[in-house]
Amino acid sequence: MPGSALPQDRLSPAPSSPSASPPGPLRRELSRPAAFAALALVFILFMAASSAPSPLYVVYQQQWHFSATTLTTVFAVYVLGMIAALLVLGALSDHLGRRPVLLAAVALEALSMILFLTADDITVLLGARLVQGIATGAAMTALGAALADLNPAHAPHRAGVVTGAAPTFGLGLGALGCGILVEYAPHPTRLVYALLLAGLVLAAAVLRALPETAQRRPGTARSLQPRLRVAPRLRADLLGLVPILVASWALGGLYLSLGPSVAVGLFGLSDHVVGGLVVTLLTVPASLTALALRSWPTARTLTLGASLLLVGTAVALTGVLEHSLVTAAIGTVIAGIGFGGSALASFGTLARMAAPSERGELLSVAFVISYLSFSVPAVVAGAAATHTGLRDTFVAYAVTVASLSALALLAQWLRAHRSPSRKVSPQA
């Protein structure tokens, strides 16, 4: 799930000193609390927009008659655009300022909504998702940095809670809201994008009043050079976290790409609200888990997350094999709790085991692993579903996720016994 934790630890909160570019006489700045709340809502808006197409994939597929392989390719293009933006544009707001980068990201996102509104074939849909992925990737780092900059002193964990919970909440809201509109409102492939476009226009107006918290500084061109590097002393610990990163994000990718198709193809549920609910059953528990477990020690949260991911995936698989919708839904909720705990603890562990000078690079690598896991297995599953069917594909996918979760538990046990004296820290 795109952005469930952001590398904000590498960005030093700016003091409440004069902003980098003082407002003109006609522009009134938001107060810091109002700006923080506005950024949280913009974060949710971006994530809701990113999941809104999920319930529509089935509609597009019926209208344009493309395969499951093409469907998951549309999903993957978004994630690849996001990864490219994170690698190239991740540090841009440190040099140009938060507000200009966020306004540019909103403009790109609005362009993607216009492409969705006018899409009449798969080519335009692919272009819309690519532009949307770039816009979301550009916004995520700037949003995380701005939230950290504006984090209130009396609530030091608030920015971490928002960046941990807002993305998954937004994903669930976008999928369910779109499902409701598709089922009960007119113009099913247009209305949701028109509403999101209106929301983006409002977001742009609000962001123009955002206080600038980052001083402009040189090195803009150099910051656009993508770099992936992990300090040698951290590689073993990162390797130990790879199974849970891959398992949790791959499961999220499956639900956001093929989840609604599974509801239709395996359970005969043609109601588009159910298609959105499939995504919501995974993402909302993940969001609530990030809120509930934010003060837990990372090692305990990681163990719980991997355990529930394993159990939930097994229960959901049982529901599919026995054609029990209730069992599959319960398994999805359990897996969602595991997803939220795993994402929270994984990035918390990475942030704490690295020195400040190593943290940004390490988290960038972890994000690339996560988003590749989010997209590539989903594309493979789409190709498999085209040739072997949804049921067999879901079974193989679920078994793989469960196996990776079990491997993650083993890796966590070995890591704990390898360094039993390591101090366990709570989440940020």
PDB file of N, CA and C in Angstrom, residues 46 49 81 85 89 92 100-116 127-139 197 200 204:
ATOM      1  N   PHE A  46      -5.130  12.444  -2.017  1.00  0.00           N
ATOM      2  CA  PHE A  46      -4.251  11.795  -2.984  1.00  0.00           C
ATOM      3  C   PHE A  46      -4.411  10.275  -2.938  1.00  0.00           C
ATOM      4  N   ALA A  49      -7.772   9.190  -4.380  1.00  0.00           N
ATOM      5  CA  ALA A  49      -7.741   9.250  -5.845  1.00  0.00           C
ATOM      6  C   ALA A  49      -6.989   8.061  -6.436  1.00  0.00           C
ATOM      7  N   GLY A  81       5.325   4.632 -11.982  1.00  0.00           N
ATOM      8  CA  GLY A  81       5.422   6.089 -12.021  1.00  0.00           C
ATOM      9  C   GLY A  81       5.714   6.667 -10.653  1.00  0.00           C
ATOM     10  N   ALA A  85       9.097   8.754  -9.460  1.00  0.00           N
ATOM     11  CA  ALA A  85       8.986  10.076  -8.838  1.00  0.00           C
ATOM     12  C   ALA A  85       9.671  10.101  -7.479  1.00  0.00           C
ATOM     13  N   LEU A  89      12.362  12.754  -7.559  1.00  0.00           N
ATOM     14  CA  LEU A  89      11.817  13.995  -7.002  1.00  0.00           C
ATOM     15  C   LEU A  89      11.736  13.988  -5.481  1.00  0.00           C
ATOM     16  N   LEU A  92      13.261  17.011  -3.789  1.00  0.00           N
ATOM     17  CA  LEU A  92      13.089  18.296  -4.464  1.00  0.00           C
ATOM     18  C   LEU A  92      12.545  19.375  -3.533  1.00  0.00           C
ATOM     19  N   PRO A 100       5.721  24.860  -3.503  1.00  0.00           N
ATOM     20  CA  PRO A 100       5.776  24.725  -4.965  1.00  0.00           C
ATOM     21  C   PRO A 100       5.693  23.284  -5.441  1.00  0.00           C
ATOM     22  N   VAL A 101       6.346  22.363  -4.726  1.00  0.00           N
ATOM     23  CA  VAL A 101       6.319  20.953  -5.127  1.00  0.00           C
ATOM     24  C   VAL A 101       4.911  20.389  -4.963  1.00  0.00           C
ATOM     25  N   LEU A 102       4.255  20.730  -3.855  1.00  0.00           N
ATOM     26  CA  LEU A 102       2.899  20.231  -3.627  1.00  0.00           C
ATOM     27  C   LEU A 102       1.922  20.795  -4.661  1.00  0.00           C
ATOM     28  N   LEU A 103       2.055  22.074  -4.986  1.00  0.00           N
ATOM     29  CA  LEU A 103       1.173  22.665  -5.995  1.00  0.00           C
ATOM     30  C   LEU A 103       1.396  22.022  -7.368  1.00  0.00           C
ATOM     31  N   ALA A 104       2.653  21.736  -7.711  1.00  0.00           N
ATOM     32  CA  ALA A 104       2.938  21.056  -8.978  1.00  0.00           C
ATOM     33  C   ALA A 104       2.356  19.644  -8.979  1.00  0.00           C
ATOM     34  N   ALA A 105       2.463  18.949  -7.839  1.00  0.00           N
ATOM     35  CA  ALA A 105       1.902  17.598  -7.741  1.00  0.00           C
ATOM     36  C   ALA A 105       0.382  17.620  -7.884  1.00  0.00           C
ATOM     37  N   VAL A 106      -0.277  18.611  -7.274  1.00  0.00           N
ATOM     38  CA  VAL A 106      -1.729  18.745  -7.407  1.00  0.00           C
ATOM     39  C   VAL A 106      -2.104  19.012  -8.865  1.00  0.00           C
ATOM     40  N   ALA A 107      -1.317  19.851  -9.556  1.00  0.00           N
ATOM     41  CA  ALA A 107      -1.590  20.132 -10.969  1.00  0.00           C
ATOM     42  C   ALA A 107      -1.471  18.867 -11.820  1.00  0.00           C
ATOM     43  N   LEU A 108      -0.441  18.044 -11.554  1.00  0.00           N
ATOM     44  CA  LEU A 108      -0.287  16.784 -12.282  1.00  0.00           C
ATOM     45  C   LEU A 108      -1.433  15.821 -11.979  1.00  0.00           C
ATOM     46  N   GLU A 109      -1.821  15.776 -10.716  1.00  0.00           N
ATOM     47  CA  GLU A 109      -2.935  14.903 -10.329  1.00  0.00           C
ATOM     48  C   GLU A 109      -4.225  15.350 -11.017  1.00  0.00           C
ATOM     49  N   ALA A 110      -4.430  16.662 -11.103  1.00  0.00           N
ATOM     50  CA  ALA A 110      -5.612  17.177 -11.803  1.00  0.00           C
ATOM     51  C   ALA A 110      -5.578  16.785 -13.288  1.00  0.00           C
ATOM     52  N   LEU A 111      -4.377  16.839 -13.897  1.00  0.00           N
ATOM     53  CA  LEU A 111      -4.243  16.404 -15.284  1.00  0.00           C
ATOM     54  C   LEU A 111      -4.640  14.940 -15.443  1.00  0.00           C
ATOM     55  N   SER A 112      -4.236  14.107 -14.485  1.00  0.00           N
ATOM     56  CA  SER A 112      -4.604  12.680 -14.564  1.00  0.00           C
ATOM     57  C   SER A 112      -6.119  12.506 -14.458  1.00  0.00           C
ATOM     58  N   MET A 113      -6.785  13.323 -13.626  1.00  0.00           N
ATOM     59  CA  MET A 113      -8.245  13.231 -13.522  1.00  0.00           C
ATOM     60  C   MET A 113      -8.907  13.607 -14.846  1.00  0.00           C
ATOM     61  N   ILE A 114      -8.370  14.612 -15.540  1.00  0.00           N
ATOM     62  CA  ILE A 114      -8.910  15.007 -16.848  1.00  0.00           C
ATOM     63  C   ILE A 114      -8.731  13.864 -17.855  1.00  0.00           C
ATOM     64  N   LEU A 115      -7.584  13.187 -17.795  1.00  0.00           N
ATOM     65  CA  LEU A 115      -7.360  12.040 -18.685  1.00  0.00           C
ATOM     66  C   LEU A 115      -8.339  10.913 -18.371  1.00  0.00           C
ATOM     67  N   PHE A 116      -8.574  10.656 -17.081  1.00  0.00           N
ATOM     68  CA  PHE A 116      -9.565   9.641 -16.711  1.00  0.00           C
ATOM     69  C   PHE A 116     -10.953  10.022 -17.244  1.00  0.00           C
ATOM     70  N   GLY A 127      -2.063   6.059 -19.703  1.00  0.00           N
ATOM     71  CA  GLY A 127      -1.446   7.371 -19.538  1.00  0.00           C
ATOM     72  C   GLY A 127      -1.925   8.074 -18.284  1.00  0.00           C
ATOM     73  N   ALA A 128      -3.217   7.974 -17.992  1.00  0.00           N
ATOM     74  CA  ALA A 128      -3.771   8.599 -16.788  1.00  0.00           C
ATOM     75  C   ALA A 128      -3.146   8.023 -15.533  1.00  0.00           C
ATOM     76  N   ARG A 129      -2.995   6.712 -15.507  1.00  0.00           N
ATOM     77  CA  ARG A 129      -2.420   6.068 -14.315  1.00  0.00           C
ATOM     78  C   ARG A 129      -0.939   6.403 -14.165  1.00  0.00           C
ATOM     79  N   LEU A 130      -0.213   6.521 -15.277  1.00  0.00           N
ATOM     80  CA  LEU A 130       1.197   6.879 -15.202  1.00  0.00           C
ATOM     81  C   LEU A 130       1.361   8.294 -14.633  1.00  0.00           C
ATOM     82  N   VAL A 131       0.593   9.241 -15.162  1.00  0.00           N
ATOM     83  CA  VAL A 131       0.655  10.620 -14.663  1.00  0.00           C
ATOM     84  C   VAL A 131       0.259  10.663 -13.193  1.00  0.00           C
ATOM     85  N   GLN A 132      -0.765   9.902 -12.841  1.00  0.00           N
ATOM     86  CA  GLN A 132      -1.208   9.877 -11.444  1.00  0.00           C
ATOM     87  C   GLN A 132      -0.127   9.312 -10.529  1.00  0.00           C
ATOM     88  N   GLY A 133       0.582   8.281 -10.983  1.00  0.00           N
ATOM     89  CA  GLY A 133       1.656   7.712 -10.169  1.00  0.00           C
ATOM     90  C   GLY A 133       2.774   8.714  -9.934  1.00  0.00           C
ATOM     91  N   ILE A 134       3.154   9.457 -10.968  1.00  0.00           N
ATOM     92  CA  ILE A 134       4.201  10.472 -10.831  1.00  0.00           C
ATOM     93  C   ILE A 134       3.751  11.554  -9.857  1.00  0.00           C
ATOM     94  N   ALA A 135       2.498  12.005 -10.006  1.00  0.00           N
ATOM     95  CA  ALA A 135       1.971  13.050  -9.122  1.00  0.00           C
ATOM     96  C   ALA A 135       1.947  12.590  -7.669  1.00  0.00           C
ATOM     97  N   THR A 136       1.513  11.361  -7.441  1.00  0.00           N
ATOM     98  CA  THR A 136       1.418  10.848  -6.072  1.00  0.00           C
ATOM     99  C   THR A 136       2.802  10.678  -5.465  1.00  0.00           C
ATOM    100  N   GLY A 137       3.751  10.157  -6.240  1.00  0.00           N
ATOM    101  CA  GLY A 137       5.111  10.006  -5.724  1.00  0.00           C
ATOM    102  C   GLY A 137       5.739  11.335  -5.368  1.00  0.00           C
ATOM    103  N   ALA A 138       5.512  12.356  -6.219  1.00  0.00           N
ATOM    104  CA  ALA A 138       6.045  13.690  -5.933  1.00  0.00           C
ATOM    105  C   ALA A 138       5.413  14.274  -4.678  1.00  0.00           C
ATOM    106  N   ALA A 139       4.121  14.009  -4.481  1.00  0.00           N
ATOM    107  CA  ALA A 139       3.409  14.584  -3.332  1.00  0.00           C
ATOM    108  C   ALA A 139       3.768  13.904  -2.028  1.00  0.00           C
ATOM    109  N   LEU A 197     -11.538  15.868  -9.099  1.00  0.00           N
ATOM    110  CA  LEU A 197     -10.973  17.063  -9.725  1.00  0.00           C
ATOM    111  C   LEU A 197     -11.397  18.319  -8.965  1.00  0.00           C
ATOM    112  N   LEU A 200      -9.367  18.546  -5.883  1.00  0.00           N
ATOM    113  CA  LEU A 200      -7.998  18.991  -6.155  1.00  0.00           C
ATOM    114  C   LEU A 200      -7.924  20.501  -6.378  1.00  0.00           C
ATOM    115  N   ALA A 204      -5.658  22.935  -4.128  1.00  0.00           N
ATOM    116  CA  ALA A 204      -4.702  23.909  -4.648  1.00  0.00           C
ATOM    117  C   ALA A 204      -4.910  25.271  -4.009  1.00  0.00           C
TER     118      ALA A 204
END
